[in-house]
Tab-separated table of C-alpha atoms and ligand atoms in Angstrom:
chain	number	residue	atom	x	y	z
A	1	UNK	CA	-72.656	25.128	-103.763
A	2	UNK	CA	-73.608	28.273	-105.620
A	3	UNK	CA	-70.164	28.258	-107.684
A	4	UNK	CA	-70.353	25.277	-109.211
A	5	UNK	CA	-74.157	25.771	-110.107
A	6	UNK	CA	-73.103	29.022	-111.804
A	7	UNK	CA	-70.470	27.356	-113.208
A	8	UNK	CA	-72.030	24.754	-115.054
A	9	UNK	CA	-74.959	27.812	-116.428
A	10	UNK	CA	-71.779	29.694	-118.526
A	11	UNK	CA	-71.449	32.593	-115.414
A	12	UNK	CA	-68.567	33.228	-113.606
A	13	UNK	CA	-67.256	34.014	-109.881
A	14	UNK	CA	-64.874	34.481	-107.420
A	15	UNK	CA	-64.970	32.975	-103.714
A	16	UNK	CA	-63.267	34.777	-101.044
A	17	UNK	CA	-62.614	32.421	-97.856
A	18	UNK	CA	-61.123	33.590	-94.595
A	19	UNK	CA	-60.576	30.130	-93.480
A	20	UNK	CA	-58.013	28.265	-94.513
A	21	UNK	CA	-58.536	24.865	-96.342
A	22	UNK	CA	-57.783	22.377	-94.093
A	23	UNK	CA	-60.127	24.359	-91.865
A	24	UNK	CA	-62.802	24.285	-94.075
A	25	UNK	CA	-62.119	20.349	-94.607
A	26	UNK	CA	-61.375	19.549	-91.032
A	27	UNK	CA	-63.983	21.579	-88.699
A	28	UNK	CA	-66.875	19.106	-87.553
A	29	UNK	CA	-70.379	20.344	-88.400
A	30	UNK	CA	-73.969	19.083	-88.943
A	31	UNK	CA	-74.897	15.411	-90.782
A	32	UNK	CA	-77.591	14.872	-91.673
A	33	UNK	CA	-78.433	15.482	-96.117
A	34	UNK	CA	-81.965	15.673	-96.643
A	35	UNK	CA	-83.114	13.911	-100.102
A	36	UNK	CA	-83.352	16.684	-102.111
A	37	UNK	CA	-79.833	18.108	-101.250
A	38	UNK	CA	-77.937	14.435	-102.369
A	39	UNK	CA	-80.402	14.868	-104.969
A	40	UNK	CA	-79.092	18.102	-105.675
A	41	UNK	CA	-74.999	16.668	-105.221
A	42	UNK	CA	-75.520	13.761	-107.546
A	43	UNK	CA	-77.249	15.865	-110.875
A	44	UNK	CA	-74.646	18.637	-110.452
A	45	UNK	CA	-71.720	15.958	-110.618
A	46	UNK	CA	-70.578	16.184	-107.373
A	47	UNK	CA	-71.510	12.861	-104.938
A	48	UNK	CA	-69.664	10.658	-105.861
A	49	UNK	CA	-68.412	10.801	-102.096
A	50	UNK	CA	-72.069	10.929	-100.973
A	51	UNK	CA	-73.084	8.021	-102.575
A	52	UNK	CA	-70.123	6.292	-101.942
A	53	UNK	CA	-69.928	7.046	-98.252
A	54	UNK	CA	-73.017	7.948	-97.077
A	55	UNK	CA	-75.663	6.445	-94.408
A	56	UNK	CA	-78.508	5.710	-95.715
A	57	UNK	CA	-81.768	6.160	-93.243
A	58	UNK	CA	-85.331	5.234	-93.792
A	59	UNK	CA	-86.423	5.815	-89.933
A	60	UNK	CA	-85.316	7.403	-86.810
A	61	UNK	CA	-85.943	6.711	-83.032
A	62	UNK	CA	-87.618	9.141	-80.633
A	63	UNK	CA	-86.732	7.969	-76.801
A	64	UNK	CA	-88.726	8.695	-73.466
A	65	UNK	CA	-89.718	7.267	-70.340
A	66	UNK	CA	-87.326	4.713	-71.239
A	67	UNK	CA	-88.659	3.511	-74.677
A	68	UNK	CA	-87.339	4.205	-77.650
A	69	UNK	CA	-90.389	4.482	-80.464
A	70	UNK	CA	-89.354	4.087	-84.088
A	71	UNK	CA	-90.540	6.630	-86.786
A	72	UNK	CA	-90.397	4.981	-90.263
A	73	UNK	CA	-89.371	7.887	-92.309
A	74	UNK	CA	-89.288	5.874	-96.106
A	75	UNK	CA	-92.538	4.558	-95.641
A	76	UNK	CA	-94.333	7.344	-94.519
A	77	UNK	CA	-93.195	10.094	-97.445
A	78	UNK	CA	-93.543	7.177	-100.216
A	79	UNK	CA	-89.766	5.997	-100.503
A	80	UNK	CA	-87.700	9.152	-99.248
A	81	UNK	CA	-84.742	8.839	-97.430
A	82	UNK	CA	-81.872	10.825	-94.843
A	83	UNK	CA	-78.693	10.991	-96.014
A	84	UNK	CA	-75.881	11.348	-92.807
A	85	UNK	CA	-72.155	12.089	-94.441
A	86	UNK	CA	-70.550	14.922	-92.582
A	87	UNK	CA	-71.168	18.358	-93.579
A	88	UNK	CA	-66.977	19.571	-94.098
A	89	UNK	CA	-67.790	15.613	-96.469
A	90	UNK	CA	-69.433	18.128	-98.797
A	91	UNK	CA	-67.582	21.171	-98.208
A	92	UNK	CA	-64.340	19.077	-99.412
A	93	UNK	CA	-65.962	17.659	-102.286
A	94	UNK	CA	-67.420	20.814	-103.730
A	95	UNK	CA	-63.876	22.120	-103.090
A	96	UNK	CA	-62.103	19.291	-105.136
A	97	UNK	CA	-65.149	20.049	-108.026
A	98	UNK	CA	-64.215	24.111	-108.061
A	99	UNK	CA	-60.315	22.789	-108.531
A	100	UNK	CA	-61.056	21.113	-111.419
A	101	UNK	CA	-62.990	23.965	-113.189
A	102	UNK	CA	-59.647	26.067	-112.663
A	103	UNK	CA	-61.707	28.831	-111.324
A	104	UNK	CA	-60.591	31.098	-108.697
A	105	UNK	CA	-61.035	29.871	-105.007
A	106	UNK	CA	-58.899	32.008	-102.484
A	107	UNK	CA	-58.420	30.280	-99.106
A	108	UNK	CA	-57.003	32.920	-96.286
A	109	UNK	CA	-58.212	36.077	-96.863
A	110	UNK	CA	-57.498	38.319	-95.048
A	111	UNK	CA	-59.358	42.216	-94.486
A	112	UNK	CA	-62.106	40.764	-96.800
A	113	UNK	CA	-64.786	44.144	-97.230
A	114	UNK	CA	-67.619	44.727	-99.703
A	115	UNK	CA	-68.554	48.333	-101.510
A	116	UNK	CA	-71.318	49.785	-103.682
A	117	UNK	CA	-73.655	46.542	-102.841
A	118	UNK	CA	-75.964	49.294	-103.588
A	119	UNK	CA	-75.160	49.109	-107.762
A	120	UNK	CA	-71.476	48.286	-108.925
A	121	UNK	CA	-70.017	46.089	-106.262
A	122	UNK	CA	-66.147	45.362	-105.718
A	123	UNK	CA	-65.221	42.814	-103.213
A	124	UNK	CA	-61.446	43.727	-101.343
A	125	UNK	CA	-58.677	41.398	-99.668
A	126	UNK	CA	-55.380	41.220	-99.023
A	127	UNK	CA	-54.032	37.720	-99.708
A	128	UNK	CA	-50.811	36.045	-100.387
A	129	UNK	CA	-49.242	39.529	-99.416
A	130	UNK	CA	-51.140	41.423	-102.249
A	131	UNK	CA	-54.392	43.461	-102.048
A	132	UNK	CA	-57.161	42.826	-104.215
A	133	UNK	CA	-60.434	44.379	-105.416
A	134	UNK	CA	-62.945	42.565	-107.500
A	135	UNK	CA	-65.425	44.682	-109.706
A	136	UNK	CA	-68.698	42.421	-109.655
A	137	UNK	CA	-72.049	42.346	-111.087
A	138	UNK	CA	-73.336	40.918	-107.565
A	139	UNK	CA	-72.165	39.615	-104.098
A	140	UNK	CA	-73.492	36.288	-102.613
A	141	UNK	CA	-72.715	36.429	-98.954
A	142	UNK	CA	-72.210	32.766	-98.359
A	143	UNK	CA	-70.529	33.413	-95.225
A	144	UNK	CA	-72.357	32.675	-92.608
A	145	UNK	CA	-73.818	34.155	-89.482
A	146	UNK	CA	-70.661	36.312	-88.629
A	147	UNK	CA	-70.123	37.394	-92.078
A	148	UNK	CA	-69.327	41.081	-93.071
A	149	UNK	CA	-72.213	40.822	-95.832
A	150	UNK	CA	-75.422	41.493	-94.140
A	151	UNK	CA	-73.861	44.241	-92.044
A	152	UNK	CA	-72.580	45.595	-95.392
A	153	UNK	CA	-76.769	46.040	-96.245
A	154	UNK	CA	-77.820	49.331	-94.138
A	155	UNK	CA	-80.030	48.212	-90.538
A	156	UNK	CA	-83.104	50.190	-91.749
A	157	UNK	CA	-83.644	47.537	-95.030
A	158	UNK	CA	-83.450	44.833	-92.703
A	159	UNK	CA	-86.047	43.098	-90.052
A	160	UNK	CA	-84.359	40.788	-87.616
A	161	UNK	CA	-86.669	37.218	-86.233
A	162	UNK	CA	-84.801	35.893	-83.241
A	163	UNK	CA	-85.309	33.979	-80.553
A	164	UNK	CA	-82.235	32.367	-78.129
A	165	UNK	CA	-82.506	29.178	-76.188
A	166	UNK	CA	-81.879	28.956	-72.804
A	167	UNK	CA	-79.549	25.969	-73.342
A	168	UNK	CA	-76.174	24.936	-75.844
A	169	UNK	CA	-75.547	21.653	-77.100
A	170	UNK	CA	-72.314	19.752	-75.991
A	171	UNK	CA	-71.106	17.478	-79.004
A	172	UNK	CA	-68.311	14.597	-79.449
A	173	UNK	CA	-66.878	12.245	-81.704
A	174	UNK	CA	-66.181	9.182	-80.769
A	175	UNK	CA	-63.639	6.190	-81.418
A	176	UNK	CA	-66.891	4.101	-81.262
A	177	UNK	CA	-68.992	1.363	-83.665
A	178	UNK	CA	-72.937	2.982	-83.818
A	179	UNK	CA	-74.858	1.070	-81.614
A	180	UNK	CA	-77.969	1.779	-83.248
A	181	UNK	CA	-78.122	2.210	-87.374
A	182	UNK	CA	-80.515	4.761	-86.928
A	183	UNK	CA	-80.480	8.465	-85.238
A	184	UNK	CA	-82.040	8.128	-81.601
A	185	UNK	CA	-83.315	11.951	-80.334
A	186	UNK	CA	-84.223	11.528	-76.219
A	187	UNK	CA	-85.994	13.678	-73.902
A	188	UNK	CA	-84.732	12.698	-70.668
A	189	UNK	CA	-85.395	14.582	-67.160
A	190	UNK	CA	-81.629	15.796	-67.378
A	191	UNK	CA	-81.827	17.315	-70.551
A	192	UNK	CA	-82.068	16.012	-74.786
A	193	UNK	CA	-79.435	14.229	-76.000
A	194	UNK	CA	-79.318	13.076	-79.754
A	195	UNK	CA	-77.083	9.715	-80.872
A	196	UNK	CA	-75.730	10.101	-84.380
A	197	UNK	CA	-72.827	8.814	-86.409
A	198	UNK	CA	-70.674	10.041	-88.455
A	199	UNK	CA	-69.397	6.491	-90.281
A	200	UNK	CA	-69.639	2.856	-89.043
A	201	UNK	CA	-66.425	3.470	-86.592
A	202	UNK	CA	-67.317	6.902	-85.303
A	203	UNK	CA	-69.995	8.405	-83.498
A	204	UNK	CA	-71.702	11.509	-83.022
A	205	UNK	CA	-73.463	12.241	-79.755
A	206	UNK	CA	-74.840	15.725	-78.487
A	207	UNK	CA	-76.044	16.277	-74.744
A	208	UNK	CA	-77.896	19.675	-73.702
A	209	UNK	CA	-75.801	22.215	-71.170
A	210	UNK	CA	-76.561	25.308	-69.811
A	211	UNK	CA	-75.918	28.035	-72.075
A	212	UNK	CA	-73.003	29.118	-70.633
A	213	UNK	CA	-71.632	26.074	-69.605
A	214	UNK	CA	-67.333	25.417	-71.361
A	215	UNK	CA	-65.953	22.318	-72.411
A	216	UNK	CA	-63.482	22.704	-70.019
A	217	UNK	CA	-65.750	21.505	-67.189
A	218	UNK	CA	-66.485	18.276	-69.116
A	219	UNK	CA	-63.840	15.618	-68.306
A	220	UNK	CA	-64.372	12.410	-70.532
A	221	UNK	CA	-65.434	10.506	-67.922
A	222	UNK	CA	-67.880	13.118	-67.013
A	223	UNK	CA	-69.658	13.610	-70.485
A	224	UNK	CA	-70.150	9.671	-70.715
A	225	UNK	CA	-71.823	9.508	-67.835
A	226	UNK	CA	-74.407	11.892	-68.271
A	227	UNK	CA	-74.445	10.588	-72.227
A	228	UNK	CA	-75.342	7.062	-70.181
A	229	UNK	CA	-77.583	7.903	-67.577
A	230	UNK	CA	-79.482	9.991	-70.529
A	231	UNK	CA	-79.300	8.034	-73.761
A	232	UNK	CA	-80.011	4.304	-71.494
A	233	UNK	CA	-83.130	2.390	-72.337
A	234	UNK	CA	-85.769	-0.255	-70.082
A	235	UNK	CA	-84.261	-2.454	-73.358
A	236	UNK	CA	-80.587	-2.074	-72.470
A	237	UNK	CA	-79.744	-0.808	-75.218
A	238	UNK	CA	-76.824	2.507	-74.892
A	239	UNK	CA	-74.255	4.414	-77.194
A	240	UNK	CA	-71.378	2.194	-77.222
A	241	UNK	CA	-67.848	4.001	-75.684
A	242	UNK	CA	-64.786	4.887	-76.945
A	243	UNK	CA	-62.310	7.616	-76.906
A	244	UNK	CA	-63.626	10.865	-77.642
A	245	UNK	CA	-61.826	12.161	-80.505
A	246	UNK	CA	-63.480	15.778	-80.238
A	247	UNK	CA	-65.626	18.041	-78.012
A	248	UNK	CA	-66.910	21.406	-78.231
A	249	UNK	CA	-70.272	23.636	-76.798
A	250	UNK	CA	-72.507	25.492	-79.416
A	251	UNK	CA	-75.146	27.626	-78.777
A	252	UNK	CA	-79.004	27.316	-79.522
A	253	UNK	CA	-80.518	30.115	-81.461
A	254	UNK	CA	-83.879	30.821	-84.578
A	255	UNK	CA	-82.478	33.472	-86.490
A	256	UNK	CA	-83.916	35.505	-89.715
A	257	UNK	CA	-82.868	38.603	-91.472
A	258	UNK	CA	-85.927	39.698	-94.235
A	259	UNK	CA	-85.360	40.222	-96.890
A	260	UNK	CA	-82.287	38.251	-97.961
A	261	UNK	CA	-81.802	41.112	-100.198
A	262	UNK	CA	-80.149	44.498	-101.336
A	263	UNK	CA	-79.911	45.522	-104.453
A	264	UNK	CA	-76.822	43.827	-105.575
A	265	UNK	CA	-76.019	41.475	-102.704
A	266	UNK	CA	-77.852	38.272	-101.607
A	267	UNK	CA	-77.614	36.430	-98.480
A	268	UNK	CA	-77.781	32.451	-98.430
A	269	UNK	CA	-77.678	29.999	-95.818
A	270	UNK	CA	-76.574	31.423	-91.990
A	271	UNK	CA	-75.547	35.064	-93.541
A	272	UNK	CA	-79.029	35.013	-93.705
A	273	UNK	CA	-80.780	32.708	-91.071
A	274	UNK	CA	-79.813	30.200	-88.354
A	275	UNK	CA	-81.733	26.988	-87.265
A	276	UNK	CA	-81.490	25.180	-83.881
A	277	UNK	CA	-79.511	22.305	-85.055
A	278	UNK	CA	-82.833	19.311	-83.673
A	279	UNK	CA	-84.487	19.352	-87.230
A	280	UNK	CA	-81.147	19.312	-88.670
A	281	UNK	CA	-82.210	21.729	-90.817
A	282	UNK	CA	-79.161	23.943	-91.094
A	283	UNK	CA	-77.216	23.009	-94.455
A	284	UNK	CA	-79.939	21.515	-96.296
A	285	UNK	CA	-81.858	25.248	-95.943
A	286	UNK	CA	-78.241	26.296	-97.507
A	287	UNK	CA	-77.969	24.163	-100.000
A	288	UNK	CA	-82.037	25.449	-100.830
A	289	UNK	CA	-81.168	28.925	-100.933
A	290	UNK	CA	-78.322	28.544	-103.475
A	291	UNK	CA	-80.246	26.688	-106.196
A	292	UNK	CA	-82.730	29.282	-105.945
A	293	UNK	CA	-80.125	32.241	-106.363
A	294	UNK	CA	-78.402	30.120	-109.000
A	295	UNK	CA	-81.598	30.031	-111.057
A	296	UNK	CA	-82.574	33.275	-110.252
A	297	UNK	CA	-79.306	34.286	-111.879
A	298	UNK	CA	-79.162	32.513	-114.292
A	299	UNK	CA	-82.508	33.939	-115.230
A	300	UNK	CA	-81.513	36.921	-115.216
A	301	UNK	CA	-77.855	36.843	-117.366
A	302	UNK	CA	-80.152	34.568	-119.852
A	303	UNK	CA	-83.552	37.644	-120.477
A	304	UNK	CA	-82.295	40.137	-118.959
A	305	UNK	CA	-84.942	40.469	-116.576
A	306	UNK	CA	-84.518	40.921	-112.647
A	307	UNK	CA	-88.175	39.277	-111.800
A	308	UNK	CA	-86.315	36.463	-110.643
A	309	UNK	CA	-83.953	37.969	-108.644
A	310	UNK	CA	-86.497	40.074	-107.429
A	311	UNK	CA	-88.210	37.039	-105.771
A	312	UNK	CA	-85.192	35.496	-104.499
A	313	UNK	CA	-85.719	36.743	-101.197
A	314	UNK	CA	-89.635	35.299	-101.027
A	315	UNK	CA	-89.015	32.611	-102.562
A	316	UNK	CA	-86.340	30.969	-99.758
A	317	UNK	CA	-88.190	32.632	-96.818
A	318	UNK	CA	-91.398	30.560	-97.448
A	319	UNK	CA	-88.806	27.026	-96.823
A	320	UNK	CA	-86.813	29.468	-94.645
A	321	UNK	CA	-89.429	29.923	-92.007
A	322	UNK	CA	-91.502	26.383	-92.117
A	323	UNK	CA	-87.852	24.916	-91.549
A	324	UNK	CA	-87.581	27.680	-88.285
A	325	UNK	CA	-91.356	26.558	-87.054
A	326	UNK	CA	-90.526	22.843	-87.548
A	327	UNK	CA	-86.877	22.785	-85.853
A	328	UNK	CA	-89.059	25.369	-83.536
A	329	UNK	CA	-91.193	22.566	-82.665
A	330	UNK	CA	-87.904	19.320	-82.804
A	331	UNK	CA	-86.450	21.698	-80.101
A	332	UNK	CA	-89.122	22.020	-78.044
A	333	UNK	CA	-90.409	18.546	-78.063
A	334	UNK	CA	-87.559	17.421	-76.765
A	335	UNK	CA	-86.033	19.979	-74.533
A	336	UNK	CA	-85.583	20.595	-70.426
A	337	UNK	CA	-86.303	23.823	-69.839
A	338	UNK	CA	-85.662	26.182	-67.062
A	339	UNK	CA	-88.605	27.219	-66.318
A	340	UNK	CA	-90.693	24.305	-67.500
A	341	UNK	CA	-94.226	24.632	-65.268
A	342	UNK	CA	-95.678	20.773	-64.294
A	343	UNK	CA	-98.234	21.831	-67.030
A	344	UNK	CA	-95.540	22.125	-69.905
A	345	UNK	CA	-94.244	18.861	-68.232
A	346	UNK	CA	-97.532	16.930	-68.717
A	347	UNK	CA	-97.899	18.469	-72.450
A	348	UNK	CA	-94.120	17.908	-73.793
A	349	UNK	CA	-95.177	14.123	-72.400
A	350	UNK	CA	-98.725	14.208	-74.731
A	351	UNK	CA	-96.881	15.640	-77.828
A	352	UNK	CA	-94.408	13.263	-77.666
A	353	UNK	CA	-97.302	10.514	-76.935
A	354	UNK	CA	-99.034	11.853	-80.179
A	355	UNK	CA	-96.460	12.096	-82.589
A	356	UNK	CA	-95.135	8.463	-82.141
A	357	UNK	CA	-99.039	6.940	-81.982
A	358	UNK	CA	-100.513	8.763	-84.995
A	359	UNK	CA	-100.087	8.543	-88.431
A	360	UNK	CA	-101.026	11.212	-89.018
A	361	UNK	CA	-98.578	13.048	-86.689
A	362	UNK	CA	-95.577	10.930	-87.591
A	363	UNK	CA	-96.245	11.544	-91.390
A	364	UNK	CA	-96.256	15.269	-90.010
A	365	UNK	CA	-92.575	14.760	-88.422
A	366	UNK	CA	-91.452	12.603	-91.694
A	367	UNK	CA	-92.211	14.825	-94.564
A	368	UNK	CA	-90.851	17.743	-92.780
A	369	UNK	CA	-87.465	15.589	-92.031
A	370	UNK	CA	-86.474	14.512	-95.205
A	371	UNK	CA	-86.824	17.867	-96.355
A	372	UNK	CA	-89.978	20.013	-98.048
A	373	UNK	CA	-90.328	19.949	-101.832
A	374	UNK	CA	-88.267	22.668	-103.028
A	375	UNK	CA	-89.179	25.586	-104.422
A	376	UNK	CA	-87.625	25.625	-107.531
A	377	UNK	CA	-86.588	22.750	-109.724
A	378	UNK	CA	-83.141	21.301	-110.372
A	379	UNK	CA	-83.982	21.194	-114.244
A	380	UNK	CA	-84.081	25.320	-113.612
A	381	UNK	CA	-80.512	25.006	-113.497
A	382	UNK	CA	-79.702	22.879	-116.137
A	383	UNK	CA	-79.691	19.523	-114.708
B	401	LIG	C1	-75.508	15.510	-86.248
B	401	LIG	O1	-74.999	14.506	-86.661
B	401	LIG	O2	-74.213	15.821	-86.935
B	401	LIG	C2	-76.577	15.732	-86.220
B	401	LIG	C3	-77.459	14.851	-86.354
B	401	LIG	C4	-79.110	15.666	-85.907
B	401	LIG	C5	-79.192	17.147	-85.893
B	401	LIG	C6	-78.460	17.658	-85.584
B	401	LIG	C7	-76.727	16.844	-85.988
B	401	LIG	O3	-80.798	17.117	-85.778
């Protein structure tokens, strides 16, 4: 996304990816796009896929004590919506757009390393049996939580804020027509469960499991038993069952590295911050980061001034921390904590009762879920 935004502004870049093209296109990731992310894709000219196959949602359900409660996101936010469209589909659309520009995009790079990020950065890697070295003005570390860019910043320059959760999510894709048109977030005495989807024929479901659980412990039958037990509501609603085509376990973490920049190196997305998936914010935060970074780089090349670049981290972190707070809150609202006191249990139920009955509380959830306003406008990158 960053490369495409830069390209549209006449700024060249080289993309260095260590995975294969098939891996990044096939790997199932998140799936909820904020209105602002969809608007950005469309404005960039990369919106055909999401416009054609994205599933537009006006609301969501919060489910507890056997009842589903509807929250109408659209009416509470003056007409905004969320769109369910797989992150890997977004990546595929962006790869197609990049390939169409004929600018460099290297997959399956090995031994990637970054050097001299203080003043005149270089990136070294092996590709197709050859050694490459790229000299550049800036490096954008869009390389995820386990990437090499954050560790290239001296430890003394970064403050790490971190919180782990005493649970993980077991996620499956099933060949089953979604039995609800909207997402259902369930709080159950046995733990959290989430009903989502990818297409009119594919359901995506999640279960809270212990943090050290292994997917090998879960037969398909056991997964369905647990899904139905947690999600079935008193009116008889439950997910439709189908063949499980993918299953995995993901740990949950809140993480921020600040500042998100060091001299000529800028971190974006999961390289700088991780949110637990309950608020569906991870991909959307990454998109906001790169919009701010593209605006800052454009301004630098147009004016020679570093003003916008120097403010990159501060501008991004305001949004990041609000998304951190929201994701932590949604997580606390809906999960069972192993050390939960009876007091916490009652407080959690009261929180759910409040958010599903107070218009003010629902509006607060809705405006955060559809996405707070972007820090910088699309016009600032010429869109
Ligand atoms: C998903 O569909 O993968 C999904 C939806 C909502 C979330 C997290 C993941 O909060």
